[in-house]
mmCIF file of C-alpha atoms and ligand atoms in Angstrom:
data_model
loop_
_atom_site.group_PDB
_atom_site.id
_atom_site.type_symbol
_atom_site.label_atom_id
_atom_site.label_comp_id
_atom_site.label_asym_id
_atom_site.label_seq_id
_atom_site.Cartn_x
_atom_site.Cartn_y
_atom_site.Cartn_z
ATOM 1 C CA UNK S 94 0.000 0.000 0.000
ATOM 2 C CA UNK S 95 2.754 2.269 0.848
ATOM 3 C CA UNK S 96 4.813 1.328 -1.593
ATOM 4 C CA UNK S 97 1.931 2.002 -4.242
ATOM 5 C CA UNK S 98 1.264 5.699 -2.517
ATOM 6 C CA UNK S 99 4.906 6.460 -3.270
ATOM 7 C CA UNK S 100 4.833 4.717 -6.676
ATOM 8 C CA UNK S 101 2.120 7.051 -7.368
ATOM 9 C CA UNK S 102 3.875 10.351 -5.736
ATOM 10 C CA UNK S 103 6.602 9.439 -7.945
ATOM 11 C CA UNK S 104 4.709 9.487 -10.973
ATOM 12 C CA UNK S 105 3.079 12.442 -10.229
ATOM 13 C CA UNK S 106 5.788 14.723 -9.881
ATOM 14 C CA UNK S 107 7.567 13.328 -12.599
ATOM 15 C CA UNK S 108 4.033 14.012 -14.499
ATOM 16 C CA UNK S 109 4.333 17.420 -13.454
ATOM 17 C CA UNK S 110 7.973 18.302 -13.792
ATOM 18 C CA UNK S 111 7.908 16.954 -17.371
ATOM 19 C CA UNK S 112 7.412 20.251 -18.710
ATOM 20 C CA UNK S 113 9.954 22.039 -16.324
ATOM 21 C CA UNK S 114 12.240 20.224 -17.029
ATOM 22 C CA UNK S 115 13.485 21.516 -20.628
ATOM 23 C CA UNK S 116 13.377 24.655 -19.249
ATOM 24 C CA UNK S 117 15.817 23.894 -16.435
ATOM 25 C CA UNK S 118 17.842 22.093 -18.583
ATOM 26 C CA UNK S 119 18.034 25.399 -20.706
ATOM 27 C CA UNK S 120 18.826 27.312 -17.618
ATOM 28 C CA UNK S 121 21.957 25.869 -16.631
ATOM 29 C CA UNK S 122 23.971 27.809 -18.319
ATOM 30 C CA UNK S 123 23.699 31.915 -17.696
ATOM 31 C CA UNK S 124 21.891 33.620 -20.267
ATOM 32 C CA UNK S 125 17.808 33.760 -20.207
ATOM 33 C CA UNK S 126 16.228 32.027 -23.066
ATOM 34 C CA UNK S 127 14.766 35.781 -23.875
ATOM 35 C CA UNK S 128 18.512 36.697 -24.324
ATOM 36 C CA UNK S 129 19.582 34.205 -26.197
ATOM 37 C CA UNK S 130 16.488 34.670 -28.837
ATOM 38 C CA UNK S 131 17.763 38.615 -28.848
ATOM 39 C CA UNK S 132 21.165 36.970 -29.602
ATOM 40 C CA UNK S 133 20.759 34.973 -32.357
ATOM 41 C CA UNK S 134 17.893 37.856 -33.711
ATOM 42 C CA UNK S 135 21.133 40.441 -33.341
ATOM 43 C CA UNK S 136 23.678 37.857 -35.087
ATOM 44 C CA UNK S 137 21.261 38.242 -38.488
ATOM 45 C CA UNK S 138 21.890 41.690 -39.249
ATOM 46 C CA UNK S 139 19.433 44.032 -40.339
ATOM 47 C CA UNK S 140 16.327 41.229 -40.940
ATOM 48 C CA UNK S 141 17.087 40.408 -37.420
ATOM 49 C CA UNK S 142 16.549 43.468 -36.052
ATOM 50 C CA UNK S 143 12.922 43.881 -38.140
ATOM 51 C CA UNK S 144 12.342 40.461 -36.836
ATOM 52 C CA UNK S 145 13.401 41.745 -32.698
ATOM 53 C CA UNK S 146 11.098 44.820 -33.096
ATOM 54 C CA UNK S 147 7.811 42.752 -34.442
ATOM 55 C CA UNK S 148 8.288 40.279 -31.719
ATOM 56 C CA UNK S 149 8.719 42.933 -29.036
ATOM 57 C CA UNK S 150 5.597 44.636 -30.042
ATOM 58 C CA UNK S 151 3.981 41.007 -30.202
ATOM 59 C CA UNK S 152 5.233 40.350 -27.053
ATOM 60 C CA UNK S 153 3.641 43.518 -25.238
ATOM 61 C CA UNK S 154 0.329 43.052 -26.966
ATOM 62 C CA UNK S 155 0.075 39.348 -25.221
ATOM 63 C CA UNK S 156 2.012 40.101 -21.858
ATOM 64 C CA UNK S 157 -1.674 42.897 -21.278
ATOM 65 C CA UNK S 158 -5.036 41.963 -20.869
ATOM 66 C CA UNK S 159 -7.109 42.542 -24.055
ATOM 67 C CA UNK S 160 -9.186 40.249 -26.734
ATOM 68 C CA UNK S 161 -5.857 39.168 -28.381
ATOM 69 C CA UNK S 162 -4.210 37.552 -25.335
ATOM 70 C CA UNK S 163 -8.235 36.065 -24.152
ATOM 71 C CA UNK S 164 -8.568 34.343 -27.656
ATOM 72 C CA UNK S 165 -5.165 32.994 -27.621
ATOM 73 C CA UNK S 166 -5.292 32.294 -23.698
ATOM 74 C CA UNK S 167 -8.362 29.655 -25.101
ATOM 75 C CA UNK S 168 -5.921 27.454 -26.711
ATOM 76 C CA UNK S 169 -2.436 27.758 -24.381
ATOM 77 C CA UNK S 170 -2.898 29.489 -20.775
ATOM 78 C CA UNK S 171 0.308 31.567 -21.091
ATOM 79 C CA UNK S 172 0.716 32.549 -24.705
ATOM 80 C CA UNK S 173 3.186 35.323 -24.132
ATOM 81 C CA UNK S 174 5.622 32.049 -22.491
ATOM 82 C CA UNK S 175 5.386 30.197 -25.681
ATOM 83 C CA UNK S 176 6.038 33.623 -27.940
ATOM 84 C CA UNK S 177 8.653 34.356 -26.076
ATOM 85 C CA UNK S 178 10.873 31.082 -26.770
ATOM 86 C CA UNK S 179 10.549 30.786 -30.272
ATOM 87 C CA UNK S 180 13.336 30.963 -32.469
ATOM 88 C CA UNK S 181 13.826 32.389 -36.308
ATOM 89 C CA UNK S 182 14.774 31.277 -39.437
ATOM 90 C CA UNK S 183 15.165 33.373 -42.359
ATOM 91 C CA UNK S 184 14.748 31.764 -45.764
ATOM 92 C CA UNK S 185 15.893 32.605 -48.735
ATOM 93 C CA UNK S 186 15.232 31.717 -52.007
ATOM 94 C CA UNK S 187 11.923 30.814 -51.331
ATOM 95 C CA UNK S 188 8.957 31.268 -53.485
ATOM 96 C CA UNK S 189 9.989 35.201 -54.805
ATOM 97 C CA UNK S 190 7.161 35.747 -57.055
ATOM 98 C CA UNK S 191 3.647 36.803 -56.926
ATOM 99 C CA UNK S 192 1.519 34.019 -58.996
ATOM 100 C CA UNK S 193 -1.313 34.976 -61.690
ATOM 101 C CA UNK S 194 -3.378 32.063 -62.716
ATOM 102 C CA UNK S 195 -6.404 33.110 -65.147
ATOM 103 C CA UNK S 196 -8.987 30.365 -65.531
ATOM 104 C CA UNK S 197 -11.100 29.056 -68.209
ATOM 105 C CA UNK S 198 -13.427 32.190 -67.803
ATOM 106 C CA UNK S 199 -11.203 34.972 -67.727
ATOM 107 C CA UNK S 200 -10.874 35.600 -64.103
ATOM 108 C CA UNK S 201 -7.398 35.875 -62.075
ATOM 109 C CA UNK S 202 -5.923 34.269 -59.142
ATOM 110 C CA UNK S 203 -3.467 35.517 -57.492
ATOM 111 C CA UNK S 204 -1.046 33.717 -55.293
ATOM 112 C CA UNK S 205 1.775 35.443 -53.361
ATOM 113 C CA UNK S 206 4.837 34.306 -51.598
ATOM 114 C CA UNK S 207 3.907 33.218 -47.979
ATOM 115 C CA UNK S 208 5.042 35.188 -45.545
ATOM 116 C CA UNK S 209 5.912 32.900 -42.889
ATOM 117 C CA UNK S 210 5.519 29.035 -41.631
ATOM 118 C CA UNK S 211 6.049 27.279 -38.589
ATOM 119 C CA UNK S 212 4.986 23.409 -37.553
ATOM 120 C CA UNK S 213 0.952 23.159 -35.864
ATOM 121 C CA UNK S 214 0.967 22.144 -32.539
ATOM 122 C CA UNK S 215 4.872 22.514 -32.627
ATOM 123 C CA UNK S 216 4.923 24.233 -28.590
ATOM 124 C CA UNK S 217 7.276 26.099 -27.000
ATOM 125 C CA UNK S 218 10.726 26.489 -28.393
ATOM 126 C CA UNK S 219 9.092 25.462 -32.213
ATOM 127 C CA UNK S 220 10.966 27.950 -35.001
ATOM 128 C CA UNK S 221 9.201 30.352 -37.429
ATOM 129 C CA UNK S 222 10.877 30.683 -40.739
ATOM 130 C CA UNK S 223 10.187 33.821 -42.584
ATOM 131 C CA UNK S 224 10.094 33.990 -46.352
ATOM 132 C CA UNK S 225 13.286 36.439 -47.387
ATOM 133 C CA UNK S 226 10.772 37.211 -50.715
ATOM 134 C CA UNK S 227 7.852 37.461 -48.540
ATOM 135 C CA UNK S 228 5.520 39.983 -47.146
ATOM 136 C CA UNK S 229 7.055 40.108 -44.172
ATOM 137 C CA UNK S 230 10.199 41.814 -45.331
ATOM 138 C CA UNK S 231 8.826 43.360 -48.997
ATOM 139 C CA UNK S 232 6.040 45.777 -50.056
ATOM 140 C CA UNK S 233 6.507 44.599 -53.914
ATOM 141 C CA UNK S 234 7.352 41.657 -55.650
ATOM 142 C CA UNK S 235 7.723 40.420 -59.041
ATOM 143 C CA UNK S 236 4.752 38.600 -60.618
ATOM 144 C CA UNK S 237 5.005 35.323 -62.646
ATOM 145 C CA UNK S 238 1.625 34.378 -65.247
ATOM 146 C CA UNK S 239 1.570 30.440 -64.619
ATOM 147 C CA UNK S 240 -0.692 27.792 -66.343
ATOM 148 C CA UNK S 241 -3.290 25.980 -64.258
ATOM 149 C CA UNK S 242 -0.788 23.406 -63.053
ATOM 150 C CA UNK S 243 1.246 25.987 -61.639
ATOM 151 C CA UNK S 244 3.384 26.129 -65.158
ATOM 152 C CA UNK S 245 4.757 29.644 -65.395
ATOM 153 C CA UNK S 246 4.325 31.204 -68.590
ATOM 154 C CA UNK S 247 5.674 34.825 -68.399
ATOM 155 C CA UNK S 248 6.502 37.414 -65.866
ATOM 156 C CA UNK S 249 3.856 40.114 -65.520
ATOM 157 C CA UNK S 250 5.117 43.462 -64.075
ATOM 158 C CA UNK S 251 5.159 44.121 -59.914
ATOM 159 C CA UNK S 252 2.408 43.988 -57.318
ATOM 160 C CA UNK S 253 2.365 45.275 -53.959
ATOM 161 C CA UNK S 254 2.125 42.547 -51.433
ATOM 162 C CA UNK S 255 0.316 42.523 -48.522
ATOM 163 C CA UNK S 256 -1.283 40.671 -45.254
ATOM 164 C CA UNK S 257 -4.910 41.402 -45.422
ATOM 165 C CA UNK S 258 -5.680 45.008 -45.772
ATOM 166 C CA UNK S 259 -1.945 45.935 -44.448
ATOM 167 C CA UNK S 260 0.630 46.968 -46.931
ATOM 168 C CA UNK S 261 3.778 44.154 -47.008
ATOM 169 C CA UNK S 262 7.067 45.685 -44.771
ATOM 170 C CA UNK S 263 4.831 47.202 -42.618
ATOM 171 C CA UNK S 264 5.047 47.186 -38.683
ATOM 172 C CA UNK S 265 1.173 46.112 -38.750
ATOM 173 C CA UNK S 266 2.025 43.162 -41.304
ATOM 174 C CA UNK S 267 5.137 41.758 -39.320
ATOM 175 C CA UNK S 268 3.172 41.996 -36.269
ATOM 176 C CA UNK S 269 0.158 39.973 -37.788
ATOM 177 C CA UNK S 270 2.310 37.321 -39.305
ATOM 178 C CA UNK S 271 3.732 36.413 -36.412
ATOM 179 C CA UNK S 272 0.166 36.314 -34.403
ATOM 180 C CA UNK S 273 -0.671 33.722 -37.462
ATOM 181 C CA UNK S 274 2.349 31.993 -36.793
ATOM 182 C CA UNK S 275 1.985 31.718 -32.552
ATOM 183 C CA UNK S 276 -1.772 30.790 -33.654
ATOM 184 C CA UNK S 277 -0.546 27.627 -35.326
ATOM 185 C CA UNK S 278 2.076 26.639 -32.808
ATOM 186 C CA UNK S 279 -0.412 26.534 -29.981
ATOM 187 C CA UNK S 280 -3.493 25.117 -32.197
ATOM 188 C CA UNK S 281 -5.542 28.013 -32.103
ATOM 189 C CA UNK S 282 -5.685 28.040 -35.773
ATOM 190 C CA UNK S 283 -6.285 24.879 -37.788
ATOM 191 C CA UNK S 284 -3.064 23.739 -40.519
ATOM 192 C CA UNK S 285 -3.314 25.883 -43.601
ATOM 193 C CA UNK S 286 -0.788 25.652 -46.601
ATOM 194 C CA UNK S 287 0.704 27.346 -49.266
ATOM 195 C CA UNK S 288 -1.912 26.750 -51.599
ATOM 196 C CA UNK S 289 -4.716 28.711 -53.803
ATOM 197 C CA UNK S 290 -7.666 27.919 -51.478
ATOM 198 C CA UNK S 291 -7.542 31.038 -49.400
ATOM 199 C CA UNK S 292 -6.972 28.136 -45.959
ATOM 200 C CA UNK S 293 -4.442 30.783 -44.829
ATOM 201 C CA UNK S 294 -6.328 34.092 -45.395
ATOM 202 C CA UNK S 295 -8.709 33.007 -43.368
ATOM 203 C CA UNK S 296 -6.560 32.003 -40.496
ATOM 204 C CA UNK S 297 -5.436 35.733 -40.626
ATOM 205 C CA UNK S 298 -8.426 37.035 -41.048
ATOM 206 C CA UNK S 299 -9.644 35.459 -37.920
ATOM 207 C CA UNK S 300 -6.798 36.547 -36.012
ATOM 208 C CA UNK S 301 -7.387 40.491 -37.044
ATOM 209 C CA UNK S 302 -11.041 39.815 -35.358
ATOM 210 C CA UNK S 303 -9.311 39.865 -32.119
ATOM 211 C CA UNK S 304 -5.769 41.462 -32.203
ATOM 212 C CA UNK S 305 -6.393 43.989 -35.430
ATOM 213 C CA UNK S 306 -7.296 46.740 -32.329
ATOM 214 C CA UNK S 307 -4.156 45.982 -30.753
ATOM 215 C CA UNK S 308 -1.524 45.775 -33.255
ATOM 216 C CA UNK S 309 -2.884 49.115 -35.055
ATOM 217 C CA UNK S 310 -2.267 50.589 -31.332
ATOM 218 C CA UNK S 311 1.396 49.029 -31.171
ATOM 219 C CA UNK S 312 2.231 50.267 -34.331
ATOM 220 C CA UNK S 313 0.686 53.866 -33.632
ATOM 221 C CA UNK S 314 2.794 53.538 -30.535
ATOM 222 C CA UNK S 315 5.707 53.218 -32.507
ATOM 223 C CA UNK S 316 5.839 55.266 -34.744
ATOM 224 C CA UNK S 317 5.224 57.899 -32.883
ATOM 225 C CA UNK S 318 8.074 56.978 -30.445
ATOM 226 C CA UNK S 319 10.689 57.065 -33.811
ATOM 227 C CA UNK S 320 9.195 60.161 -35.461
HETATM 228 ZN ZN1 LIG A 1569 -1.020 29.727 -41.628
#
């Protein structure tokens, strides 16, 4: 009987110190994991330092009580933790083009390098890579006519990019990206992929229903702090 009581403390704390544990193992040696994000943001130059001021904003926004941080806090009870030990990846050569498709009827589709992708359900410590091509870091890209199939045909001028109604490079577009992003790594939003049906779109679109408020005030914030 005792023996099974103390089986059964055993497992329970090593049920509970699971999580804890990567964390402590982290800690050992003397910089935070918050510094060593910062360090390996700093060590990529100037798209690091886009990347450092996004995720600070982000980071604010979900450390305060508002609609943002409640419709996250549904899926993962301390979404500013899990923000806050991701890493970055920038990738480059990724998909650089904006893609026109025309169908049979005459009307256009238009695809556009993804700004961002991460693993769902990846948890604390998962990476975000950003597209070097993408929204994220550009306002305008090339565009490439393709043939149903995805066959490119010809390029086809420049087009501004953007993340729903916010203009690609901007403070308000980094922000939201990485909100999409967070969204997938604690399962608030379902899988989407880099595909024509609009999956992904929507996942942002949802996300503006609760944190558009917020990121417009961030980036008001901002901006008027560097003006
Ligand atoms: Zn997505």
């Amino acid at each position: 009987m005792l023996l099974t009581r103390r089986l059964k403390v055993i497992v329970t704390l090593a049920i509970l110190s699971t999580p804890l544990f990567p964390r402590l193992a982290c800690s050992q040696d003397s910089s935070t994991p918050d510094s060593r994000v910062e360090s390996e943001l700093a060590a990529m130059g100037k798209r690091g330092a886009v990347i450092a001021r996004a995720r600070d904003q982000v980071l604010t926004i979900l450390q305060e009580e508002n609609a943002c941080t409640a419709w996250f806090r549904q899926a993962d009870p301390d979404p500013a933790g899990v923000f806050q030990s991701l890493h970055y990846e920038i990738g480059s050569g990724k998909p650089a083009y904006i893609f026109r498709m025309a169908d049979g009827r005459g009307e256009q589709f238009f695809k556009q390098p993804w700004a961002a992708r991460t693993t769902e359900n990846g948890g604390p410590n998962s990476t975000v890579e950003l597209n070097a091509n993408g929204p994220f870091f550009n306002y305008i890209s090339p565009v490439m006519e393709v043939r149903p199939g995805g066959i490119p045909v010809r390029p086809a001028g420049l087009q501004r990019l953007a993340i729903a109604s916010f203009r690609g490079e901007t403070n308000e577009a980094q922000m939201t990206a990485l909100l999409h992003e967070l969204g997938h790594i604690i399962g608030r939003l379902p899988e989407d992929d880099d595909s024509w049906d609009g999956r992904s779109s929507r996942n942002t679109a949802e996300v503006l229903r609760h944190c558009k408020d917020e990121i417009r005030r961030k980036a008001k914030g901002s901006s008027q702090r560097t003006d």
